[in-house]
Amino acid sequence: MSQTDTLTQPRREAGTFTARRRSRAGALGLLAALLVLAVLISVCTGAMAISLPELAGIVTQQLGMEAAYPFEEHQKIIFWFMRLPRICLGILIGAGLSVAGALLQSLFRNPLADPMLIGISSGATLFAVLAIVLGTFFSGLLGGLLGSYLLSFAAFMGACLAILLVYQLSKVNGRSQITTMLLAGIAINAFVNALTGLLISMANDEQLRSITFWGLGSLGGATWTTVLTVLPFIGLTLLYMPRLAKSLNLLALGESQAAHLGVNTTRLKRQTILLVTLTVGASVAVAGTIGFVGLVIPHIIRQAFGPHHRLVLSGSALAGAAVLTLADTLSRTLVAPSELPIGVLTALMGTPVFVYILLKEKRYTHD
Amino acid sequence: MIEVNNLSVSLGGKELLKNVSFRVRPGQFWAIVGPNGAGKSTLLKVLSRDLAPSGGEVLFNARPLAKYQNQELAQVRAVLSQHNQVSLPFKAEEIVMMGRYPYHEHEPTDADYAIVHRCLAKVEALHLADRLYPTLSGGEQQRVQLARTLAQIWEVPQGYLLLDEPTNGLDLKHQYQTLHLARELAGRGYGVVAVLHDLNMALHYADRLLLLSKGSTYAEGTPAEVLNPAAIEAVYGIAVQWVTPAEGGTCFIMPQPDFQPISL
């Protein structure tokens, strides 16, 4: 029909296409560079400093080459068995929580949606607290090591059960409604928090300390085992999320509009919720609840690079990884030799940023 | 062809549509008219599969609507809904590009961009391409959404366009332009179904009219047949007359001079 088109001829033609892809690659490149920088800072800083030449020496030797620069043996041990697993865990969890936040915000079409909001984190917390409180009875039975695995397992199950309950509650006429789901999440959240409070009121002092520590989050338990434990869960989300980008863009138009444009909204909801639960469940299981990352990072990325999900999801993953790596570096160095809980740091850093974003958005809608 | 056979819809024990039947052939522009609560939007929701009928059936090109995958339907018909709120700061151009999503796996091609710009030009919104959608006025947003639906079926030979009050929020010129565009598309073989409030618009632009009253078909046929003063008074409860301008041309519908909207 284009031949007979008599209205205004398009002024702007193609060519914008390649430019757009280039700017997207540029944005991701920038964020990747930021992550590399964060990792280098984190590797080199700590109670035992490792300089960049020493780091090069450790890495080249491990690769089977002649060590490029001299270093001390205990630096190598600290690097391989303390810093690197901790950094890897920080990257995975930071990326996972940010992507989970971005996914939920898009699914609920609500910029304030967060894994904390719909009961995933609180479900995990309830079961973890349950494991800590009841754990004392069983600890003789199971032994310390198994006990700590039990805690992670319980947290993961708690996350899954909470979201399953929310999902079932939100079904109206056999179809899950997004707004009902948000409300069901808030209700379950309140209920689960009350149960957690009940358990805490029954806990003894030692249990209280471990509950508090766990609730504030920490990457202190990082080993290669924990890294490998969460890798499949978070890795699955990171690999699968590009496939959801287009559908999530369409969901921004509205649920029925997305369906008109070919999205199977039921499947999209299930996939998103499943990925978020696996990611957040695994994160909370090994590192406790770390707030604000999932809420703030996607906001910053959208502000900086626009709302297209192909960029929001990958950008959030990179930025979240960088931010959590830096936050963890601070958490283990600020009050060394003791550690600040990382959840405290992310909240302290995240709140002012979030308030700034809110003020800026308010200005922008008033113009 | 869209075939609607004995369609009934009940929601919460209330019957919203009763035994409605009609056929939309390629090249026809159907307007659905009727007073508030007559079931116009409900009917359009069933056609766009937002709502499942409780009785009867809808066939799309001889195949039951319920048997389609969303993706297949997206490539034969586009829907302009009544409410189109988008809170994420997408550019107008990106919103229109979403109409092309059913046709590309990952990245839009240059051809997709060309279609997007052509459709924006069609609704006189090309100058809005780089503006953020949430900052546009209601009428501008409506035009961008119309461009999005156009982009979706731009290359479909006998596509269908379902429009729920497409002139909502538009200024006078763009109201006429929108209906002119719907008329033009029908002339090129598209099937267009639009819910319209303005009877004069329906009279001037549509080929066929479906007049609904309390969920049932009151009349069906050409605009001139359906919109006779007696029918309008029976359905809308207002006495009207057809007026032909002194200088000739098409006549229009207006209330009787002595009409009192509310007796105090």
mmCIF file of N, CA and C in Angstrom, chain A residues 51-134:
data_model
loop_
_atom_site.group_PDB
_atom_site.id
_atom_site.type_symbol
_atom_site.label_atom_id
_atom_site.label_comp_id
_atom_site.label_asym_id
_atom_site.label_seq_id
_atom_site.Cartn_x
_atom_site.Cartn_y
_atom_site.Cartn_z
ATOM 1 N N SER A 51 48.730 -5.911 45.622
ATOM 2 C CA SER A 51 48.883 -4.866 44.599
ATOM 3 C C SER A 51 48.587 -5.460 43.226
ATOM 4 N N LEU A 52 48.370 -4.597 42.254
ATOM 5 C CA LEU A 52 48.060 -5.084 40.907
ATOM 6 C C LEU A 52 49.184 -5.961 40.340
ATOM 7 N N PRO A 53 50.479 -5.573 40.468
ATOM 8 C CA PRO A 53 51.553 -6.471 39.984
ATOM 9 C C PRO A 53 51.533 -7.828 40.680
ATOM 10 N N GLU A 54 51.265 -7.794 42.000
ATOM 11 C CA GLU A 54 51.209 -9.078 42.719
ATOM 12 C C GLU A 54 50.055 -9.928 42.190
ATOM 13 N N LEU A 55 48.937 -9.275 41.914
ATOM 14 C CA LEU A 55 47.783 -9.983 41.352
ATOM 15 C C LEU A 55 48.153 -10.614 40.006
ATOM 16 N N ALA A 56 48.851 -9.817 39.172
ATOM 17 C CA ALA A 56 49.288 -10.338 37.875
ATOM 18 C C ALA A 56 50.191 -11.547 38.070
ATOM 19 N N GLY A 57 51.059 -11.473 39.073
ATOM 20 C CA GLY A 57 51.946 -12.603 39.356
ATOM 21 C C GLY A 57 51.175 -13.855 39.723
ATOM 22 N N ILE A 58 50.185 -13.683 40.625
ATOM 23 C CA ILE A 58 49.386 -14.835 41.071
ATOM 24 C C ILE A 58 48.658 -15.473 39.889
ATOM 25 N N VAL A 59 48.055 -14.629 39.052
ATOM 26 C CA VAL A 59 47.256 -15.152 37.942
ATOM 27 C C VAL A 59 48.143 -15.825 36.897
ATOM 28 N N THR A 60 49.255 -15.179 36.547
ATOM 29 C CA THR A 60 50.117 -15.775 35.512
ATOM 30 C C THR A 60 50.680 -17.109 35.996
ATOM 31 N N GLN A 61 51.023 -17.192 37.290
ATOM 32 C CA GLN A 61 51.554 -18.462 37.784
ATOM 33 C C GLN A 61 50.507 -19.561 37.720
ATOM 34 N N GLN A 62 49.273 -19.186 38.086
ATOM 35 C CA GLN A 62 48.196 -20.172 38.066
ATOM 36 C C GLN A 62 47.931 -20.663 36.648
ATOM 37 N N LEU A 63 48.156 -19.799 35.667
ATOM 38 C CA LEU A 63 47.940 -20.180 34.274
ATOM 39 C C LEU A 63 49.082 -21.052 33.752
ATOM 40 N N GLY A 64 50.022 -21.378 34.630
ATOM 41 C CA GLY A 64 51.112 -22.274 34.229
ATOM 42 C C GLY A 64 52.295 -21.558 33.610
ATOM 43 N N MET A 65 52.260 -20.199 33.666
ATOM 44 C CA MET A 65 53.389 -19.453 33.110
ATOM 45 C C MET A 65 54.342 -19.068 34.233
ATOM 46 N N GLU A 66 55.440 -18.500 33.858
ATOM 47 C CA GLU A 66 56.345 -17.904 34.822
ATOM 48 C C GLU A 66 55.624 -16.733 35.490
ATOM 49 N N ALA A 67 55.690 -16.642 36.827
ATOM 50 C CA ALA A 67 55.034 -15.525 37.505
ATOM 51 C C ALA A 67 55.611 -14.203 37.016
ATOM 52 N N ALA A 68 54.756 -13.325 36.536
ATOM 53 C CA ALA A 68 55.210 -12.062 35.939
ATOM 54 C C ALA A 68 55.829 -11.139 36.988
ATOM 55 N N TYR A 69 55.275 -11.168 38.196
ATOM 56 C CA TYR A 69 55.784 -10.318 39.270
ATOM 57 C C TYR A 69 55.865 -11.169 40.536
ATOM 58 N N PRO A 70 56.745 -10.803 41.462
ATOM 59 C CA PRO A 70 56.840 -11.577 42.709
ATOM 60 C C PRO A 70 55.634 -11.329 43.611
ATOM 61 N N PHE A 71 55.294 -12.353 44.396
ATOM 62 C CA PHE A 71 54.212 -12.193 45.381
ATOM 63 C C PHE A 71 54.474 -13.177 46.496
ATOM 64 N N GLU A 72 53.720 -13.040 47.588
ATOM 65 C CA GLU A 72 53.925 -13.948 48.713
ATOM 66 C C GLU A 72 52.880 -15.044 48.688
ATOM 67 N N GLU A 73 53.272 -16.196 49.184
ATOM 68 C CA GLU A 73 52.419 -17.379 49.099
ATOM 69 C C GLU A 73 51.059 -17.182 49.778
ATOM 70 N N HIS A 74 51.067 -16.503 50.973
ATOM 71 C CA HIS A 74 49.767 -16.368 51.650
ATOM 72 C C HIS A 74 48.841 -15.411 50.897
ATOM 73 N N GLN A 75 49.417 -14.491 50.089
ATOM 74 C CA GLN A 75 48.567 -13.636 49.254
ATOM 75 C C GLN A 75 47.804 -14.487 48.256
ATOM 76 N N LYS A 76 48.527 -15.489 47.737
ATOM 77 C CA LYS A 76 47.904 -16.364 46.766
ATOM 78 C C LYS A 76 46.740 -17.135 47.398
ATOM 79 N N ILE A 77 46.973 -17.608 48.617
ATOM 80 C CA ILE A 77 45.918 -18.374 49.295
ATOM 81 C C ILE A 77 44.707 -17.488 49.575
ATOM 82 N N ILE A 78 44.995 -16.262 50.066
ATOM 83 C CA ILE A 78 43.882 -15.335 50.333
ATOM 84 C C ILE A 78 43.120 -15.046 49.048
ATOM 85 N N PHE A 79 43.860 -14.823 47.965
ATOM 86 C CA PHE A 79 43.205 -14.506 46.698
ATOM 87 C C PHE A 79 42.288 -15.645 46.238
ATOM 88 N N TRP A 80 42.852 -16.860 46.195
ATOM 89 C CA TRP A 80 42.095 -17.971 45.619
ATOM 90 C C TRP A 80 40.975 -18.483 46.510
ATOM 91 N N PHE A 81 41.197 -18.460 47.835
ATOM 92 C CA PHE A 81 40.216 -19.131 48.690
ATOM 93 C C PHE A 81 39.357 -18.192 49.518
ATOM 94 N N MET A 82 39.721 -16.894 49.552
ATOM 95 C CA MET A 82 38.868 -15.977 50.302
ATOM 96 C C MET A 82 38.271 -14.895 49.399
ATOM 97 N N ARG A 83 39.153 -14.136 48.739
ATOM 98 C CA ARG A 83 38.614 -12.994 47.981
ATOM 99 C C ARG A 83 37.830 -13.438 46.742
ATOM 100 N N LEU A 84 38.444 -14.303 45.928
ATOM 101 C CA LEU A 84 37.803 -14.608 44.645
ATOM 102 C C LEU A 84 36.431 -15.266 44.802
ATOM 103 N N PRO A 85 36.280 -16.301 45.670
ATOM 104 C CA PRO A 85 34.919 -16.857 45.812
ATOM 105 C C PRO A 85 33.933 -15.814 46.309
ATOM 106 N N ARG A 86 34.403 -14.951 47.217
ATOM 107 C CA ARG A 86 33.507 -13.927 47.753
ATOM 108 C C ARG A 86 33.089 -12.942 46.663
ATOM 109 N N ILE A 87 34.057 -12.582 45.812
ATOM 110 C CA ILE A 87 33.725 -11.668 44.704
ATOM 111 C C ILE A 87 32.757 -12.332 43.733
ATOM 112 N N CYS A 88 33.030 -13.604 43.430
ATOM 113 C CA CYS A 88 32.133 -14.320 42.502
ATOM 114 C C CYS A 88 30.716 -14.397 43.062
ATOM 115 N N LEU A 89 30.629 -14.668 44.368
ATOM 116 C CA LEU A 89 29.308 -14.742 44.982
ATOM 117 C C LEU A 89 28.625 -13.374 44.926
ATOM 118 N N GLY A 90 29.398 -12.311 45.195
ATOM 119 C CA GLY A 90 28.853 -10.954 45.130
ATOM 120 C C GLY A 90 28.335 -10.627 43.742
ATOM 121 N N ILE A 91 29.112 -11.013 42.720
ATOM 122 C CA ILE A 91 28.696 -10.752 41.336
ATOM 123 C C ILE A 91 27.388 -11.470 41.036
ATOM 124 N N LEU A 92 27.339 -12.763 41.397
ATOM 125 C CA LEU A 92 26.135 -13.556 41.101
ATOM 126 C C LEU A 92 24.918 -12.990 41.814
ATOM 127 N N ILE A 93 25.079 -12.718 43.106
ATOM 128 C CA ILE A 93 23.925 -12.272 43.881
ATOM 129 C C ILE A 93 23.517 -10.858 43.492
ATOM 130 N N GLY A 94 24.509 -9.984 43.279
ATOM 131 C CA GLY A 94 24.197 -8.616 42.855
ATOM 132 C C GLY A 94 23.460 -8.614 41.534
ATOM 133 N N ALA A 95 23.966 -9.396 40.568
ATOM 134 C CA ALA A 95 23.313 -9.480 39.265
ATOM 135 C C ALA A 95 21.921 -10.084 39.425
ATOM 136 N N GLY A 96 21.836 -11.162 40.206
ATOM 137 C CA GLY A 96 20.570 -11.874 40.378
ATOM 138 C C GLY A 96 19.504 -10.994 41.008
ATOM 139 N N LEU A 97 19.854 -10.320 42.109
ATOM 140 C CA LEU A 97 18.854 -9.500 42.804
ATOM 141 C C LEU A 97 18.394 -8.337 41.936
ATOM 142 N N SER A 98 19.327 -7.707 41.210
ATOM 143 C CA SER A 98 18.946 -6.573 40.352
ATOM 144 C C SER A 98 18.015 -7.031 39.242
ATOM 145 N N VAL A 99 18.366 -8.142 38.598
ATOM 146 C CA VAL A 99 17.524 -8.649 37.507
ATOM 147 C C VAL A 99 16.156 -9.053 38.059
ATOM 148 N N ALA A 100 16.150 -9.687 39.237
ATOM 149 C CA ALA A 100 14.875 -10.084 39.844
ATOM 150 C C ALA A 100 14.011 -8.860 40.087
ATOM 151 N N GLY A 101 14.630 -7.786 40.587
ATOM 152 C CA GLY A 101 13.886 -6.551 40.814
ATOM 153 C C GLY A 101 13.339 -5.995 39.513
ATOM 154 N N ALA A 102 14.185 -5.961 38.473
ATOM 155 C CA ALA A 102 13.758 -5.421 37.178
ATOM 156 C C ALA A 102 12.602 -6.256 36.628
ATOM 157 N N LEU A 103 12.701 -7.578 36.744
ATOM 158 C CA LEU A 103 11.645 -8.457 36.226
ATOM 159 C C LEU A 103 10.330 -8.202 36.953
ATOM 160 N N LEU A 104 10.395 -8.099 38.275
ATOM 161 C CA LEU A 104 9.158 -7.910 39.043
ATOM 162 C C LEU A 104 8.534 -6.552 38.761
ATOM 163 N N GLN A 105 9.377 -5.507 38.656
ATOM 164 C CA GLN A 105 8.840 -4.176 38.378
ATOM 165 C C GLN A 105 8.099 -4.168 37.044
ATOM 166 N N SER A 106 8.636 -4.901 36.061
ATOM 167 C CA SER A 106 7.977 -4.946 34.757
ATOM 168 C C SER A 106 6.717 -5.791 34.826
ATOM 169 N N LEU A 107 6.790 -6.901 35.527
ATOM 170 C CA LEU A 107 5.636 -7.792 35.601
ATOM 171 C C LEU A 107 4.458 -7.092 36.269
ATOM 172 N N PHE A 108 4.732 -6.387 37.369
ATOM 173 C CA PHE A 108 3.652 -5.723 38.101
ATOM 174 C C PHE A 108 3.375 -4.328 37.561
ATOM 175 N N ARG A 109 4.117 -3.913 36.566
ATOM 176 C CA ARG A 109 4.001 -2.560 36.021
ATOM 177 C C ARG A 109 4.022 -1.545 37.153
ATOM 178 N N ASN A 110 4.869 -1.820 38.130
ATOM 179 C CA ASN A 110 4.948 -0.968 39.308
ATOM 180 C C ASN A 110 6.417 -0.771 39.657
ATOM 181 N N PRO A 111 6.874 0.489 39.661
ATOM 182 C CA PRO A 111 8.300 0.742 39.880
ATOM 183 C C PRO A 111 8.755 0.417 41.294
ATOM 184 N N LEU A 112 7.807 0.167 42.203
ATOM 185 C CA LEU A 112 8.212 -0.121 43.579
ATOM 186 C C LEU A 112 8.227 -1.609 43.881
ATOM 187 N N ALA A 113 7.909 -2.437 42.898
ATOM 188 C CA ALA A 113 7.919 -3.877 43.144
ATOM 189 C C ALA A 113 9.354 -4.320 43.414
ATOM 190 N N ASP A 114 9.476 -5.269 44.293
ATOM 191 C CA ASP A 114 10.783 -5.688 44.760
ATOM 192 C C ASP A 114 10.600 -7.089 45.334
ATOM 193 N N PRO A 115 11.631 -7.925 45.272
ATOM 194 C CA PRO A 115 11.470 -9.276 45.826
ATOM 195 C C PRO A 115 10.977 -9.251 47.267
ATOM 196 N N MET A 116 11.311 -8.173 48.003
ATOM 197 C CA MET A 116 10.866 -8.046 49.394
ATOM 198 C C MET A 116 9.349 -7.918 49.476
ATOM 199 N N LEU A 117 8.768 -7.302 48.429
ATOM 200 C CA LEU A 117 7.374 -6.874 48.506
ATOM 201 C C LEU A 117 6.392 -8.033 48.399
ATOM 202 N N ILE A 118 6.690 -9.021 47.561
ATOM 203 C CA ILE A 118 5.658 -10.032 47.333
ATOM 204 C C ILE A 118 5.924 -11.324 48.086
ATOM 205 N N GLY A 119 6.705 -11.234 49.139
ATOM 206 C CA GLY A 119 6.770 -12.365 50.053
ATOM 207 C C GLY A 119 7.892 -13.349 49.810
ATOM 208 N N ILE A 120 8.681 -13.169 48.748
ATOM 209 C CA ILE A 120 9.752 -14.135 48.487
ATOM 210 C C ILE A 120 10.801 -14.072 49.592
ATOM 211 N N SER A 121 11.272 -12.865 49.872
ATOM 212 C CA SER A 121 12.313 -12.719 50.892
ATOM 213 C C SER A 121 11.791 -13.081 52.277
ATOM 214 N N SER A 122 10.553 -12.643 52.578
ATOM 215 C CA SER A 122 10.063 -12.909 53.930
ATOM 216 C C SER A 122 9.756 -14.394 54.115
ATOM 217 N N GLY A 123 9.322 -15.061 53.041
ATOM 218 C CA GLY A 123 9.118 -16.509 53.133
ATOM 219 C C GLY A 123 10.425 -17.208 53.445
ATOM 220 N N ALA A 124 11.483 -16.768 52.744
ATOM 221 C CA ALA A 124 12.800 -17.351 52.995
ATOM 222 C C ALA A 124 13.236 -17.074 54.424
ATOM 223 N N THR A 125 13.000 -15.845 54.892
ATOM 224 C CA THR A 125 13.407 -15.482 56.250
ATOM 225 C C THR A 125 12.681 -16.338 57.280
ATOM 226 N N LEU A 126 11.359 -16.490 57.089
ATOM 227 C CA LEU A 126 10.591 -17.284 58.048
ATOM 228 C C LEU A 126 11.181 -18.684 58.192
ATOM 229 N N PHE A 127 11.445 -19.325 57.068
ATOM 230 C CA PHE A 127 11.942 -20.696 57.139
ATOM 231 C C PHE A 127 13.363 -20.746 57.687
ATOM 232 N N ALA A 128 14.163 -19.702 57.386
ATOM 233 C CA ALA A 128 15.514 -19.675 57.930
ATOM 234 C C ALA A 128 15.463 -19.519 59.450
ATOM 235 N N VAL A 129 14.599 -18.622 59.915
ATOM 236 C CA VAL A 129 14.468 -18.414 61.364
ATOM 237 C C VAL A 129 13.955 -19.692 62.017
ATOM 238 N N LEU A 130 13.013 -20.338 61.345
ATOM 239 C CA LEU A 130 12.492 -21.611 61.841
ATOM 240 C C LEU A 130 13.631 -22.612 61.983
ATOM 241 N N ALA A 131 14.498 -22.635 60.950
ATOM 242 C CA ALA A 131 15.622 -23.570 60.984
ATOM 243 C C ALA A 131 16.574 -23.223 62.112
ATOM 244 N N ILE A 132 16.783 -21.916 62.354
ATOM 245 C CA ILE A 132 17.708 -21.515 63.426
ATOM 246 C C ILE A 132 17.124 -21.897 64.783
ATOM 247 N N VAL A 133 15.827 -21.594 64.979
ATOM 248 C CA VAL A 133 15.212 -21.839 66.282
ATOM 249 C C VAL A 133 15.080 -23.346 66.556
ATOM 250 N N LEU A 134 14.586 -24.060 65.544
ATOM 251 C CA LEU A 134 14.443 -25.513 65.750
ATOM 252 C C LEU A 134 15.784 -26.203 65.644
#
